[in-house]
Amino acid sequence: MTRGVPLLRRAGAIVALASAAGAFAAGTKHTVAIDGVKYVPETITVKRGDSVTWVNHDPFPHTVTAAGAFDSKDIAADGKWTYVARKPGRYDYICTLHPNMKGTLVVEDAGARK
Amino acid sequence: MKFLSFIAAAALAAAGTAFAQGGPNDAQIAHIVVTANQVDIDAGKLAEARAKSPEVKAFGKQMVTDHSGVNKQATALVKKLKVKPENNDTSKALKKGGEENVKALKKLKGDAFDKAYIDHEVAYHEQVLDAIDKVLIPNAKNAELKGLIEKVRPAFVAHLEHAKMLQGKLGK
């Protein structure tokens, strides 16, 4: 039964991949909707290592841009963009295409518990 | 260009008076929405091709993208609601004003083109916002149609602010 060995190897590879995926998904996943030319919610507070996905429900592109920190570039209609919050701090961001859209991402140190 | 701004203003002001008998119905509102967007798409396409300043070019490109997006959504909604957009005097005036604007812009080049296009965009967005607030939103009966107009309104405010910022820069 030589065929069993590659099968086992494959199984091992799958387990390795699954745990790698687990490591990346360690943080909590958050979602901010972009709807009606607004970020919903406007302010979101996450722990370091969490990921935030902005989902654009509007019929035209938007951006999620905090000067010097992060920039999604254009997120197409019905598109999304994910950012992993690695650095604690308070980030005010705008849409560079519609600068009257304002949001805030607060990243708390994961170790700091209230 | 003052004259063209006047045409845009007159066309949209007509929206307030032409429907004195109870205002436009949803089929007419849908037609006005699609026409108003199309007029700005046409001007935007011209600016994308002819503007001298990269910022004006980029603004024109964004107008094409944003207003096309709104129209795609409006067209899908109209289909879903089984409403047949109905042509009306406001749509006709908007279309005529748009065609005259494009015709006048085609005669211009360089800085003169950029200034004329942006001046018109400022006046046009001001008037569109006025019509949205005074005519389209108050008269829209269907909640989804009203919702669509309300949801895209802040984007038009952003366009107006952007156009005014460019107007200030070009004026220097």
Short mmCIF file of C-alpha atoms in Angstrom, two decimals:
data_model
loop_
_atom_site.label_atom_id
_atom_site.label_comp_id
_atom_site.label_asym_id
_atom_site.label_seq_id
_atom_site.Cartn_x
_atom_site.Cartn_y
_atom_site.Cartn_z
CA MET A 1 0.00 0.00 0.00
CA THR A 2 2.38 2.69 -1.17
CA ARG A 3 -0.51 4.98 -1.93
CA GLY A 4 -1.15 5.45 1.77
CA VAL A 5 2.02 7.44 2.36
CA PRO A 6 1.31 10.35 0.03
CA LEU A 7 -2.21 10.46 1.35
CA LEU A 8 -0.91 10.77 4.90
CA ARG A 9 1.54 13.45 3.78
CA ARG A 10 -1.27 15.31 2.14
CA ALA A 11 -3.32 15.06 5.29
CA GLY A 12 -0.36 16.44 7.26
CA ALA A 13 -0.03 19.33 4.83
CA ILE A 14 -3.71 20.13 5.23
CA VAL A 15 -3.40 20.19 9.01
CA ALA A 16 -0.35 22.46 8.75
CA LEU A 17 -2.21 24.85 6.46
CA ALA A 18 -5.25 24.85 8.69
CA SER A 19 -3.20 25.78 11.75
CA ALA A 20 -1.39 28.50 9.77
CA ALA A 21 -4.78 29.94 8.84
CA GLY A 22 -5.76 29.71 12.49
CA ALA A 23 -2.73 31.77 13.48
CA PHE A 24 -3.67 34.54 11.04
CA ALA A 25 -7.25 34.58 12.23
CA ALA A 26 -6.25 34.91 15.87
CA GLY A 27 -7.76 38.40 16.24
CA THR A 28 -11.45 39.19 16.20
CA LYS A 29 -12.94 40.16 12.87
CA HIS A 30 -14.91 43.41 12.72
CA THR A 31 -16.96 44.91 9.93
CA VAL A 32 -17.68 48.55 9.10
CA ALA A 33 -20.37 49.15 6.49
CA ILE A 34 -20.05 52.00 4.00
CA ASP A 35 -23.62 52.96 3.25
CA GLY A 36 -25.29 56.20 2.22
CA VAL A 37 -21.89 57.94 2.04
CA LYS A 38 -21.27 57.17 5.73
CA TYR A 39 -19.15 54.74 7.74
CA VAL A 40 -21.37 52.60 9.96
CA PRO A 41 -20.41 52.64 12.80
CA GLU A 42 -18.47 55.90 12.56
CA THR A 43 -16.19 54.90 15.42
CA ILE A 44 -15.00 51.38 16.01
CA THR A 45 -12.76 50.19 18.85
CA VAL A 46 -10.72 47.02 18.41
CA LYS A 47 -7.86 45.16 20.07
CA ARG A 48 -4.39 45.03 18.56
CA GLY A 49 -4.26 42.11 16.12
CA ASP A 50 -7.95 42.34 15.23
CA SER A 51 -8.97 42.82 11.65
CA VAL A 52 -11.48 45.32 10.31
CA THR A 53 -13.22 44.88 6.98
CA TRP A 54 -14.93 47.85 5.33
CA VAL A 55 -17.73 46.77 2.98
CA ASN A 56 -18.87 49.30 0.38
CA HIS A 57 -22.64 49.11 -0.18
CA ASP A 58 -22.75 52.36 -2.18
CA PRO A 59 -22.97 52.38 -5.98
CA PHE A 60 -19.63 54.21 -6.37
CA PRO A 61 -16.07 53.87 -4.94
CA HIS A 62 -14.91 55.10 -1.56
CA THR A 63 -11.61 55.03 0.30
CA VAL A 64 -10.64 54.47 3.94
CA THR A 65 -7.67 56.76 4.44
CA ALA A 66 -5.82 57.80 7.61
CA ALA A 67 -2.89 59.95 6.48
CA GLY A 68 0.40 58.30 7.35
CA ALA A 69 -1.24 55.19 8.81
CA PHE A 70 -3.36 53.33 6.27
CA ASP A 71 -4.98 53.84 2.89
CA SER A 72 -7.35 51.43 1.18
CA LYS A 73 -7.16 53.29 -2.16
CA ASP A 74 -10.41 52.95 -4.14
CA ILE A 75 -12.85 50.36 -2.78
CA ALA A 76 -15.20 49.67 -5.69
CA ALA A 77 -18.98 49.53 -5.41
CA ASP A 78 -19.83 46.26 -3.62
CA GLY A 79 -16.12 45.82 -2.86
CA LYS A 80 -14.38 45.45 0.49
CA TRP A 81 -11.02 46.09 2.12
CA THR A 82 -9.50 44.53 5.20
CA TYR A 83 -6.95 46.06 7.54
CA VAL A 84 -5.20 44.26 10.37
CA ALA A 85 -4.81 46.67 13.29
CA ARG A 86 -1.27 46.06 14.53
CA LYS A 87 -0.43 49.41 16.11
CA PRO A 88 -2.39 50.81 19.06
CA GLY A 89 -3.68 54.34 18.72
CA ARG A 90 -6.57 56.50 17.56
CA TYR A 91 -6.87 56.92 13.80
CA ASP A 92 -9.24 59.46 12.28
CA TYR A 93 -9.85 58.56 8.67
CA ILE A 94 -11.73 59.97 5.67
CA CYS A 95 -12.79 59.03 2.17
CA THR A 96 -10.44 60.97 -0.11
CA LEU A 97 -13.12 60.95 -2.84
CA HIS A 98 -15.84 62.31 -0.50
CA PRO A 99 -13.95 64.03 2.34
CA ASN A 100 -17.20 64.80 4.18
CA MET A 101 -17.13 61.11 5.17
CA LYS A 102 -15.35 60.74 8.48
CA GLY A 103 -14.61 57.75 10.69
CA THR A 104 -12.39 56.74 13.59
CA LEU A 105 -10.58 53.50 14.29
CA VAL A 106 -9.39 53.06 17.86
CA VAL A 107 -6.84 50.26 18.38
CA GLU A 108 -6.32 49.26 21.99
CA ASP A 109 -3.33 47.33 23.21
CA ALA A 110 -4.48 43.71 23.41
CA GLY A 111 -2.78 43.34 26.81
CA ALA A 112 -4.67 46.23 28.38
CA ARG A 113 -7.83 44.93 30.00
CA LYS A 114 -10.36 47.17 31.62
CA MET B 1 -20.16 80.64 -18.49
CA LYS B 2 -22.41 82.70 -16.29
CA PHE B 3 -25.01 82.18 -18.99
CA LEU B 4 -24.69 78.39 -18.84
CA SER B 5 -24.94 78.40 -15.09
CA PHE B 6 -28.08 80.40 -15.57
CA ILE B 7 -29.49 77.74 -17.90
CA ALA B 8 -28.78 75.01 -15.34
CA ALA B 9 -30.39 77.11 -12.65
CA ALA B 10 -33.42 77.85 -14.79
CA ALA B 11 -33.87 74.19 -15.71
CA LEU B 12 -33.85 73.06 -12.13
CA ALA B 13 -35.85 76.00 -10.87
CA ALA B 14 -38.45 74.85 -13.38
CA ALA B 15 -38.62 71.63 -11.38
CA GLY B 16 -40.13 73.66 -8.60
CA THR B 17 -42.77 75.39 -10.69
CA ALA B 18 -43.55 73.01 -13.55
CA PHE B 19 -45.20 70.63 -11.13
CA ALA B 20 -47.14 73.21 -9.16
CA GLN B 21 -50.12 70.89 -9.33
CA GLY B 22 -48.88 68.46 -6.69
CA GLY B 23 -45.29 68.06 -7.87
CA PRO B 24 -43.72 65.36 -10.06
CA ASN B 25 -44.80 61.73 -9.71
CA ASP B 26 -42.35 58.88 -9.13
CA ALA B 27 -42.06 58.04 -12.84
CA GLN B 28 -41.11 61.67 -13.53
CA ILE B 29 -38.74 61.81 -10.54
CA ALA B 30 -36.98 58.67 -11.81
CA HIS B 31 -36.58 60.32 -15.21
CA ILE B 32 -35.20 63.53 -13.65
CA VAL B 33 -32.69 61.53 -11.54
CA VAL B 34 -31.38 59.59 -14.53
CA THR B 35 -31.23 62.70 -16.75
CA ALA B 36 -29.48 64.84 -14.12
CA ASN B 37 -26.82 62.15 -13.66
CA GLN B 38 -26.40 61.64 -17.40
CA VAL B 39 -25.84 65.36 -17.97
CA ASP B 40 -22.98 65.32 -15.47
CA ILE B 41 -21.55 62.09 -16.93
CA ASP B 42 -21.41 63.68 -20.39
CA ALA B 43 -19.62 66.79 -19.10
CA GLY B 44 -17.30 64.60 -17.00
CA LYS B 45 -16.30 62.50 -20.01
CA LEU B 46 -15.36 65.64 -21.88
CA ALA B 47 -13.31 66.90 -18.93
CA GLU B 48 -11.59 63.53 -18.60
CA ALA B 49 -10.46 63.85 -22.21
CA ARG B 50 -9.81 67.59 -22.48
CA ALA B 51 -8.97 69.13 -19.12
CA LYS B 52 -5.51 70.62 -18.77
CA SER B 53 -5.10 70.30 -15.02
CA PRO B 54 -4.64 66.71 -13.75
CA GLU B 55 -6.89 67.60 -10.79
CA VAL B 56 -9.72 68.73 -13.07
CA LYS B 57 -9.24 65.61 -15.19
CA ALA B 58 -9.45 63.44 -12.06
CA PHE B 59 -12.56 65.30 -10.91
CA GLY B 60 -14.19 64.70 -14.30
CA LYS B 61 -13.32 61.01 -14.09
CA GLN B 62 -14.84 60.77 -10.61
CA MET B 63 -18.04 62.48 -11.82
CA VAL B 64 -18.34 59.84 -14.55
CA THR B 65 -17.77 57.01 -12.05
CA ASP B 66 -20.03 58.31 -9.26
CA HIS B 67 -22.95 59.47 -11.41
CA SER B 68 -22.78 56.29 -13.53
CA GLY B 69 -22.97 54.28 -10.31
CA VAL B 70 -26.04 56.21 -9.17
CA ASN B 71 -27.70 55.71 -12.55
CA LYS B 72 -26.95 51.99 -12.57
CA GLN B 73 -28.65 51.72 -9.19
CA ALA B 74 -31.55 53.98 -10.21
CA THR B 75 -32.13 51.97 -13.39
CA ALA B 76 -32.11 48.69 -11.44
CA LEU B 77 -34.59 50.12 -8.92
CA VAL B 78 -36.93 51.41 -11.61
CA LYS B 79 -36.91 47.95 -13.21
CA LYS B 80 -37.61 46.29 -9.87
CA LEU B 81 -40.47 48.68 -9.10
CA LYS B 82 -41.79 48.29 -12.64
CA VAL B 83 -41.88 52.06 -13.05
CA LYS B 84 -41.48 53.45 -16.54
CA PRO B 85 -39.50 56.72 -16.30
CA GLU B 86 -41.64 59.48 -17.74
CA ASN B 87 -40.11 62.34 -19.68
CA ASN B 88 -41.13 65.80 -18.45
CA ASP B 89 -40.28 69.47 -18.84
CA THR B 90 -37.62 69.43 -16.12
CA SER B 91 -35.82 66.48 -17.74
CA LYS B 92 -36.06 68.18 -21.12
CA ALA B 93 -34.63 71.43 -19.75
CA LEU B 94 -31.82 69.55 -18.00
CA LYS B 95 -30.93 67.68 -21.17
CA LYS B 96 -30.98 70.88 -23.22
CA GLY B 97 -28.83 72.71 -20.66
CA GLY B 98 -26.38 69.80 -20.60
CA GLU B 99 -26.09 69.70 -24.37
CA GLU B 100 -25.51 73.45 -24.53
CA ASN B 101 -22.84 73.20 -21.83
CA VAL B 102 -20.98 70.44 -23.72
CA LYS B 103 -21.26 72.41 -26.97
CA ALA B 104 -19.78 75.53 -25.34
CA LEU B 105 -17.04 73.55 -23.57
CA LYS B 106 -15.97 71.93 -26.83
CA LYS B 107 -14.98 75.36 -28.13
CA LEU B 108 -12.60 75.93 -25.23
CA LYS B 109 -9.08 74.71 -24.46
CA GLY B 110 -6.55 74.69 -21.65
CA ASP B 111 -7.17 76.94 -18.64
CA ALA B 112 -10.32 78.41 -20.18
CA PHE B 113 -11.83 74.92 -20.52
CA ASP B 114 -10.90 73.96 -16.95
CA LYS B 115 -12.41 77.12 -15.50
CA ALA B 116 -15.62 76.92 -17.53
CA TYR B 117 -16.13 73.23 -16.70
CA ILE B 118 -15.56 73.72 -12.97
CA ASP B 119 -17.70 76.88 -12.80
CA HIS B 120 -20.53 74.93 -14.38
CA GLU B 121 -20.00 71.96 -12.02
CA VAL B 122 -20.30 74.27 -9.00
CA ALA B 123 -23.54 75.83 -10.28
CA TYR B 124 -24.93 72.48 -11.43
CA HIS B 125 -24.35 70.66 -8.15
CA GLU B 126 -25.81 73.60 -6.19
CA GLN B 127 -28.94 73.46 -8.30
CA VAL B 128 -29.20 69.67 -8.19
CA LEU B 129 -28.97 69.73 -4.40
CA ASP B 130 -31.63 72.43 -4.31
CA ALA B 131 -33.93 70.34 -6.52
CA ILE B 132 -33.24 67.22 -4.41
CA ASP B 133 -34.23 69.04 -1.23
CA LYS B 134 -37.17 71.05 -2.53
CA VAL B 135 -38.67 68.86 -5.23
CA LEU B 136 -37.39 65.30 -5.51
CA ILE B 137 -37.27 64.11 -1.88
CA PRO B 138 -40.50 65.86 -0.76
CA ASN B 139 -42.46 64.45 -3.72
CA ALA B 140 -41.07 60.91 -3.97
CA LYS B 141 -43.80 58.51 -2.85
CA ASN B 142 -42.00 55.19 -3.08
CA ALA B 143 -39.77 54.66 -0.04
CA GLU B 144 -36.99 52.98 -2.03
CA LEU B 145 -36.87 55.76 -4.62
CA LYS B 146 -36.82 58.39 -1.87
CA GLY B 147 -34.18 56.34 -0.01
CA LEU B 148 -31.93 56.15 -3.05
CA ILE B 149 -32.00 59.94 -3.48
CA GLU B 150 -31.41 60.53 0.24
CA LYS B 151 -28.52 58.05 0.32
CA VAL B 152 -26.59 59.55 -2.59
CA ARG B 153 -27.23 63.17 -1.56
CA PRO B 154 -24.07 63.46 0.63
CA ALA B 155 -21.93 62.41 -2.34
CA PHE B 156 -23.28 65.38 -4.29
CA VAL B 157 -22.41 67.63 -1.35
CA ALA B 158 -18.85 66.25 -1.52
CA HIS B 159 -18.76 66.89 -5.27
CA LEU B 160 -19.86 70.49 -4.72
CA GLU B 161 -17.20 71.08 -2.07
CA HIS B 162 -14.57 69.49 -4.29
CA ALA B 163 -15.61 71.64 -7.29
CA LYS B 164 -15.54 74.79 -5.13
CA MET B 165 -12.05 73.91 -3.91
CA LEU B 166 -10.89 73.51 -7.52
CA GLN B 167 -12.66 76.75 -8.49
CA GLY B 168 -10.65 78.56 -5.81
CA LYS B 169 -7.39 77.08 -7.08
CA LEU B 170 -8.13 77.87 -10.74
CA GLY B 171 -9.09 81.42 -9.87
CA LYS B 172 -5.59 82.18 -8.59
#
